[in-house]
Coordinates of C-alpha atoms and ligand atoms in Angstrom, one line a residue:
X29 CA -96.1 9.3 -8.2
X30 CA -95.4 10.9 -11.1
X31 CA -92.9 11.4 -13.6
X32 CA -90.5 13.5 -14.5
X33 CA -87.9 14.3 -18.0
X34 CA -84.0 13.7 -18.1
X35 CA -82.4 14.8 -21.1
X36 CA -79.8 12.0 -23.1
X37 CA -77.0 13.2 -25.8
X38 CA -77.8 10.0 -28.2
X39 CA -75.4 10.7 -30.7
X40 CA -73.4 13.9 -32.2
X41 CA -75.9 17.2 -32.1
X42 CA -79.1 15.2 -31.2
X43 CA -81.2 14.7 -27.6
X44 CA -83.9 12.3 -26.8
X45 CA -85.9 13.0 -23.4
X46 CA -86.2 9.8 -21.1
X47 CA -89.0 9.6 -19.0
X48 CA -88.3 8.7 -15.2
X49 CA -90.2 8.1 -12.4
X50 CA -90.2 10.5 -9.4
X51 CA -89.6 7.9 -6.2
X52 CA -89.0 8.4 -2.3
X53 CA -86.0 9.0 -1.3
X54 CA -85.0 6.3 1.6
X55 CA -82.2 6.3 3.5
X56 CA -79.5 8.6 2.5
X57 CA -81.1 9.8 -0.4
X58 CA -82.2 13.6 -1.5
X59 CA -84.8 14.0 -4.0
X60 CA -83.4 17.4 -5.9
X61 CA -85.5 19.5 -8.0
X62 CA -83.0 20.9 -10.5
X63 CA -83.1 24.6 -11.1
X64 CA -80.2 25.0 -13.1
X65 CA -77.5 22.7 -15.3
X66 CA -74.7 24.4 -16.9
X67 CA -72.8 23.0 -20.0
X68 CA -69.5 22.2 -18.7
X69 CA -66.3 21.1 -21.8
X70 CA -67.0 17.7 -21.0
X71 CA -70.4 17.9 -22.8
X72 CA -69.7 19.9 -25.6
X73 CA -67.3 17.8 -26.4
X74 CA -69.6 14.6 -26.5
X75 CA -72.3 16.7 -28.4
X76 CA -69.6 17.7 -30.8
X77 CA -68.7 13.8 -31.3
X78 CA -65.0 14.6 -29.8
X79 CA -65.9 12.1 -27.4
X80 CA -68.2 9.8 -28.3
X81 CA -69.7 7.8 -25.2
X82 CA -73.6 7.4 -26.3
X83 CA -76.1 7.3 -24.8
X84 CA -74.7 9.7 -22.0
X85 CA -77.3 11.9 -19.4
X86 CA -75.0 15.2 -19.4
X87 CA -74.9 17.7 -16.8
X88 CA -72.5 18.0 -13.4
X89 CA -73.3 21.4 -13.3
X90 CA -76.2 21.4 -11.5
X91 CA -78.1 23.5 -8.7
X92 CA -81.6 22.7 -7.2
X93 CA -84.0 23.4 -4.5
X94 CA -84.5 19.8 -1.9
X95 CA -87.4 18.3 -2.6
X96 CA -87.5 15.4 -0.3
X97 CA -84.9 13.7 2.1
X98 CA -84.8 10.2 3.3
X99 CA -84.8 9.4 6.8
X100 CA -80.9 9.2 7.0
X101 CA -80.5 12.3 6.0
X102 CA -79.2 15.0 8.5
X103 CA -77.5 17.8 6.3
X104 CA -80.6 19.2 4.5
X105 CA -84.4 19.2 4.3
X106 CA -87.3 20.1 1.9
X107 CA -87.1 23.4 0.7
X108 CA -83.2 24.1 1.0
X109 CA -81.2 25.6 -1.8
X110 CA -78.8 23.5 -2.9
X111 CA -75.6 22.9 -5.0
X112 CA -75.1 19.3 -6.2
X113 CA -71.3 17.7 -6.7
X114 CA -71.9 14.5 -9.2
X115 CA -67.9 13.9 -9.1
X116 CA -68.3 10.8 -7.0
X117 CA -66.0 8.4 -5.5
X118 CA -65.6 5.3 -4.7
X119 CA -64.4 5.3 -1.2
X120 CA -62.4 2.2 -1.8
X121 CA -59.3 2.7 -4.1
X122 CA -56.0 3.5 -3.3
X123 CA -56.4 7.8 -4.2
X124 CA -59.8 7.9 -2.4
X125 CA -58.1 6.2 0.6
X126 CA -54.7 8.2 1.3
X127 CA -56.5 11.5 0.4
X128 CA -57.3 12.4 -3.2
X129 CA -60.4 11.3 -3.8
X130 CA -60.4 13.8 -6.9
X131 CA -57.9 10.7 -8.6
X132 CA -60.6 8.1 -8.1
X133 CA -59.8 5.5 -10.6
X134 CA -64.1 5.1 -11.0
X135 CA -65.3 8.5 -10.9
X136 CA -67.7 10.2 -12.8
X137 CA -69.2 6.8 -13.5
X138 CA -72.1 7.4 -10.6
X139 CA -75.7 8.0 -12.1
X140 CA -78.7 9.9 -10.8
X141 CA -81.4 8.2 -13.1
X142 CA -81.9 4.4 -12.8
X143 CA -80.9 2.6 -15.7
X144 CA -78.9 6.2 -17.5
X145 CA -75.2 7.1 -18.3
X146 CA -73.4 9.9 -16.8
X147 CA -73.9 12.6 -14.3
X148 CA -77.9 13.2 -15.5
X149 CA -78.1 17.2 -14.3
X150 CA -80.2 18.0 -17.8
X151 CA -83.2 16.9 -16.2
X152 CA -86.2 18.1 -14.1
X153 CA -85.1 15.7 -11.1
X154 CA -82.4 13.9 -9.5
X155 CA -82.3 11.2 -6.9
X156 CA -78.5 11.7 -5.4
X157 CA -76.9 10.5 -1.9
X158 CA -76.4 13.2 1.1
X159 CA -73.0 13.3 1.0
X160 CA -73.2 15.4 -2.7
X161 CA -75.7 17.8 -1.9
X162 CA -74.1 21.3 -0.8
X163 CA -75.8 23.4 1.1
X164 CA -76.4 27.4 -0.3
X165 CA -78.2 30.3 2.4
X166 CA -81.9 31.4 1.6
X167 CA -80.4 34.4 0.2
X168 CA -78.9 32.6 -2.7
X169 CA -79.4 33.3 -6.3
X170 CA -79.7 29.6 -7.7
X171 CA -77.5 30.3 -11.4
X172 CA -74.7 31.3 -9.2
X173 CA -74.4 28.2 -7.4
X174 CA -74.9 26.2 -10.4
X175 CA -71.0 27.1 -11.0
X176 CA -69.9 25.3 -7.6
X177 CA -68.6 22.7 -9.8
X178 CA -66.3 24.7 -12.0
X179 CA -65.2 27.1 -9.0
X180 CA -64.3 24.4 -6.9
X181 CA -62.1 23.0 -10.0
X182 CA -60.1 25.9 -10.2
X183 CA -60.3 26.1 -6.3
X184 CA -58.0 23.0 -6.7
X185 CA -55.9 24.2 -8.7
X186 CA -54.7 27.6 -7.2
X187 CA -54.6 25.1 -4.0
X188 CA -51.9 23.3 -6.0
X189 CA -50.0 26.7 -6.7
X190 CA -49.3 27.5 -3.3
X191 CA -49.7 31.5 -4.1
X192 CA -48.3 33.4 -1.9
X193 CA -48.5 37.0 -0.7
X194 CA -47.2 39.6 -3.2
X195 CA -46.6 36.3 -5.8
X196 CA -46.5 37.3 -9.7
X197 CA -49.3 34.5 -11.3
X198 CA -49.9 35.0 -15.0
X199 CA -53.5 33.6 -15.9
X200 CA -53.0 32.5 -19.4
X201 CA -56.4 32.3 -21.2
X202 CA -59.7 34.6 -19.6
X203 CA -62.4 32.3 -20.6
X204 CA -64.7 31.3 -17.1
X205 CA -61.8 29.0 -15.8
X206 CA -59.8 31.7 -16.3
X207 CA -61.8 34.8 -14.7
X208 CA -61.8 32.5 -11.7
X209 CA -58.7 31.9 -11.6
X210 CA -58.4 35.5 -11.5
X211 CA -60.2 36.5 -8.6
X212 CA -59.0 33.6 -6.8
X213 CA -55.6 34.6 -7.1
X214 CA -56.5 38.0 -6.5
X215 CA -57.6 36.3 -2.9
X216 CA -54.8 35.3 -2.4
X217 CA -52.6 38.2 -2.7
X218 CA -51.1 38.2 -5.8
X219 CA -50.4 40.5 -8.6
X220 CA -52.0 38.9 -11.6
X221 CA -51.5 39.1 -15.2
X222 CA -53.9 37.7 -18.1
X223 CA -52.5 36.5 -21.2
X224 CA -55.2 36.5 -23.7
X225 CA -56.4 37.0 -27.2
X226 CA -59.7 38.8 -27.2
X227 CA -60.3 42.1 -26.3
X228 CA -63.5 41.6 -24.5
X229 CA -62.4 39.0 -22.2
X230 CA -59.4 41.5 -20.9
X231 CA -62.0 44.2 -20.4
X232 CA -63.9 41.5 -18.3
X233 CA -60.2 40.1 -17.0
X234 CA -59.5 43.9 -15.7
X235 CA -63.3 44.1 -14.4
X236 CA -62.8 40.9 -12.2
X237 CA -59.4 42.2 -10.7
X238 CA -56.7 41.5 -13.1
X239 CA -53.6 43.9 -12.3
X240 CA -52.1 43.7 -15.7
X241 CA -53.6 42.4 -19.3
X242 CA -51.6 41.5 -22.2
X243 CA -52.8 41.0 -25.4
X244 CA -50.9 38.3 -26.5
X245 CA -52.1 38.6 -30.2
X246 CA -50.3 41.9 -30.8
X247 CA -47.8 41.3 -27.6
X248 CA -44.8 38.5 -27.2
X249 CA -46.1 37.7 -23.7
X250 CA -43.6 35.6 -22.6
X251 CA -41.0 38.8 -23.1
X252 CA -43.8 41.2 -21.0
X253 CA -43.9 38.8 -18.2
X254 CA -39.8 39.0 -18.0
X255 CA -40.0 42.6 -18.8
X256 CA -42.7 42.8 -15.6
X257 CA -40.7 41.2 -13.2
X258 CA -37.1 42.4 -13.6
X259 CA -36.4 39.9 -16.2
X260 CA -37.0 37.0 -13.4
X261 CA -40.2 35.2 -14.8
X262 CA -43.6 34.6 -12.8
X263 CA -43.8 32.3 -9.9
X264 CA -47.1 30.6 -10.6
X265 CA -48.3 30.2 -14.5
X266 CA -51.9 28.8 -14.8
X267 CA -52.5 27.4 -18.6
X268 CA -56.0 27.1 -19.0
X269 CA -56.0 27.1 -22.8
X270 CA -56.2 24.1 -24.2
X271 CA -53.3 25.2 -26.5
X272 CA -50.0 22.7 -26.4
X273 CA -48.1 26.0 -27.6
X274 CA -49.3 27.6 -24.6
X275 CA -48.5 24.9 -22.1
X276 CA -45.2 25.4 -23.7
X277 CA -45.4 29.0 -22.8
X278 CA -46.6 28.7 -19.6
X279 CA -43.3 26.8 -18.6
X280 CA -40.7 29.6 -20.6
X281 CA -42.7 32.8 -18.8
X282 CA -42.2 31.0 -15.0
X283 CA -39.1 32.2 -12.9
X284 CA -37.2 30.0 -10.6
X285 CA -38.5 28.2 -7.7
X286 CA -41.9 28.7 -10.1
X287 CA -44.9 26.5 -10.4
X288 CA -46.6 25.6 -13.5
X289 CA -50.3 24.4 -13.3
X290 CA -51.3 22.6 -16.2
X291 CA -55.4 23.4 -15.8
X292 CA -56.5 22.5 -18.8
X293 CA -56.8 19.7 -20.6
X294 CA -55.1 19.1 -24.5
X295 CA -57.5 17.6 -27.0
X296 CA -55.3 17.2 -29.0
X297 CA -52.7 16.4 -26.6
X298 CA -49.5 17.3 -28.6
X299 CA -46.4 16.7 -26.7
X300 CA -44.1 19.9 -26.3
X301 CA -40.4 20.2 -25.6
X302 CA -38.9 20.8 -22.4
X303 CA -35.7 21.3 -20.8
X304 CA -35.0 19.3 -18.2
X305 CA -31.9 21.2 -17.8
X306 CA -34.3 24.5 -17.0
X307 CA -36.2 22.5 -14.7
X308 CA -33.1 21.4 -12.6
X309 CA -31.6 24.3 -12.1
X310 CA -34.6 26.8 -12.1
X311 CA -36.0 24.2 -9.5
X312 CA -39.5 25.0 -11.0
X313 CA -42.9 22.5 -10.2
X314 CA -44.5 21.6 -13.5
X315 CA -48.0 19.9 -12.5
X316 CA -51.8 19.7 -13.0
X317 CA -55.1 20.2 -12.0
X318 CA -58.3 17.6 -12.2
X319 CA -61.0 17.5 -10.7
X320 CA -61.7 19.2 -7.3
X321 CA -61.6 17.1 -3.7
X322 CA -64.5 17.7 -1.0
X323 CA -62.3 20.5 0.4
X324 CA -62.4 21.8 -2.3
X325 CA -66.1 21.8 -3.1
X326 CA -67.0 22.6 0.3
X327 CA -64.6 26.1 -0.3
X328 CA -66.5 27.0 -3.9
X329 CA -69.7 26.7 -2.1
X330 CA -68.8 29.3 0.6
X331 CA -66.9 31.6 -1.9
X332 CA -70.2 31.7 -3.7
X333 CA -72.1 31.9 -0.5
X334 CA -70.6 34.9 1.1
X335 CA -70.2 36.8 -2.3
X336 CA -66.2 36.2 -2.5
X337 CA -66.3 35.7 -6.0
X338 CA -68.2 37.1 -8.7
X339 CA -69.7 34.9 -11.3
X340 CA -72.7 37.1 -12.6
X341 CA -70.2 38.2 -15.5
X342 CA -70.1 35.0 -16.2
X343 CA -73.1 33.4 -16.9
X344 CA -74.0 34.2 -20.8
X345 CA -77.5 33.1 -21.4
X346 CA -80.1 31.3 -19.0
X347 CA -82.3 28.6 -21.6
X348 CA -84.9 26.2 -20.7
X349 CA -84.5 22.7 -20.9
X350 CA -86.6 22.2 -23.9
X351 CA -84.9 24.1 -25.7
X352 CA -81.1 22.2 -25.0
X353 CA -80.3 22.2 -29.1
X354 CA -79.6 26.2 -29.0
X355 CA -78.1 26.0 -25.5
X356 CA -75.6 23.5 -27.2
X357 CA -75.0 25.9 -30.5
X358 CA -74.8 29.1 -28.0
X359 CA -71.8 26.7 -25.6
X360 CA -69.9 26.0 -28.6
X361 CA -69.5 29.2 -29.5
X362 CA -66.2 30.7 -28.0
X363 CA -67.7 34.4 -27.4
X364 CA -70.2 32.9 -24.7
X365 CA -69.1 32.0 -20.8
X366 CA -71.3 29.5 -19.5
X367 CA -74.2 28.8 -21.1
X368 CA -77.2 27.6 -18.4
X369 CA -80.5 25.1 -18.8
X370 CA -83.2 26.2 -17.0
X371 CA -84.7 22.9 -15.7
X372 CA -87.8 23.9 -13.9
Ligands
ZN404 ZN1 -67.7 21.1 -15.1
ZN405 ZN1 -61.9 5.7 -5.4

């Protein structure tokens, strides 16, 4: 058989193209043709040397057309459009085995390309187990479902936030985690407010569903949110800034019996100051969100399906694999949303 290209982040702002072979899948296995790889945080930040784990095959991003099964395989068959979740876990541990598999103490360490680092979704192939291919209807425009991944993360986390009907949730931040959190909250019946900087992303903010917009450059946004809900405070704050200020904000803007999600994650992670008297008596949940479960997965893929949420806004610029270097320099830049390879 032949052979096909799987692109490897070797060290800061430089790729080398490993060769692979293209095998069989046996078993369980699904032979993927990759359409589409987004550029998630995660590898931005190893190709900006803020993490430095080299060599490392990037991409968990990823959707593809089937290009083979093995014989195991009951889910999917040749042609199929596909969304593929490289979160794996292990099965085994103690989270994976009372229920939240998305705190596997191994994850992330599974690899599509024999003898590579890392999830491997920059690359014209990948040889991946049943159980993490997704299925998408005919109908489905592949770039889409190449954001399953980040939709079913924040999936997760508005799970975690227990919204309910008629709830005030302030979104801080409208980059993509953001705008999904948006319409997600929108889903689920809440009045939602975005805290945000740049003017562009409130237009799109307000486009997506957003209620309210403040720009908290020229606003104290933490004052608009009281002022908006009769001095009370929001009951669900999302952070997904990676801002410890914000965090901080996020916690003095939520109202009693209010839940904090921490989204994002803090590089650098500067502690902030809390009162724990506030959090006694306002009897306010301060938590997190990482990494989505197989529920969650499962839900992004038929949100994108059925056209529940809207990610075309989203999606900056489409480039082809070759051409990773700019793809890189346009994902680093803060104006873009995602950024997507074209792999085939
Ligand atoms: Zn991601
Ligand atoms: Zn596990």
């Amino acid at each position: 058989m032949s052979n096909y290209k799987v692109c490897v982040l070797t060290k800061e702002k430089a790729f080398e193209f490993a060769e692979k072979e293209i095998r069989k899948p046996q078993g369980k296995q699904v032979l993927v043709k990759v359409e589409y790889c987004a550029i998630c945080t995660l590898e931005q930040r190893v190709y900006q040397g803020i993490m430095k784990m080299y060599p490392f095959a990037g991409g968990h991003e990823v959707s593809g057309i089937v290009e083979a099964v093995g014989e195991g395989v009951k889910s999917v068959k040749a042609g199929d459009k596909v969304a593929i979740r490289m979160l794996t876990s292990c099965s085994e541990c103690y989270y994976c085995r009372n229920g939240h598999e998305n705190q596997c103490v191994i994850s992330f360490k599974a690899s599509a390309h024999e003898g590579l680092m890392g999830p491997g979704g920059f690359s014209e192939y990948m040889m991946v187990d049943s159980k993490s291919v997704y299925p998408f209807p005919e109908d489905t425009n592949l770039q889409y479902a190449a954001l399953s991944e980040p939709l079913a993360c924040c999936v997760h986390s508005v799970n975690n936030a227990q919204i309910e009907l008629g709830n005030d949730v302030v979104v801080i931040g409208a980059g993509i985690m953001g705008a999904m959190h948006i319409q997600l909250a929108k889903l689920r019946g809440a009045r939602v407010i975005v805290c945000e900087v740049d003017e562009k992303r409130l237009q799109i903010a307000r486009e997506l569903g957003a209620d309210i917009t403040i720009n908290s450059r020229e606003t104290d946004a933490i004052q608009r949110v009281k002022d908006l809900t009769d001095g009370r405070g929001a009951d669900v704050v999302f952070c997904t800034a990676a801002i410890s200020k914000l965090a901080a904000d996020s916690i003095a803007m939520t109202g009693k019996n209010g839940r904090v999600i921490m989204y994002s994650s803090f590089h650098p992670d500067n502690p902030i100051d809390l009162s724990a008297n506030r959090v006694h008596s306002t009897e306010m949940v301060i938590t997190g969100s990482v990494n989505p479960k197989t529920s969650d997965f499962l839900a992004a893929t038929r949100l994108l399906s059925f056209h529940l949420i809207d990610v075309s806004k989203l999606i900056s610029d489409v480039i082809p694999l070759e051409k990773i270097g700019d793809a890189f320099e346009k994902a680093i830049d803060p104006s873009t949303y995602r950024i997507l390879l074209k792999c085939h």
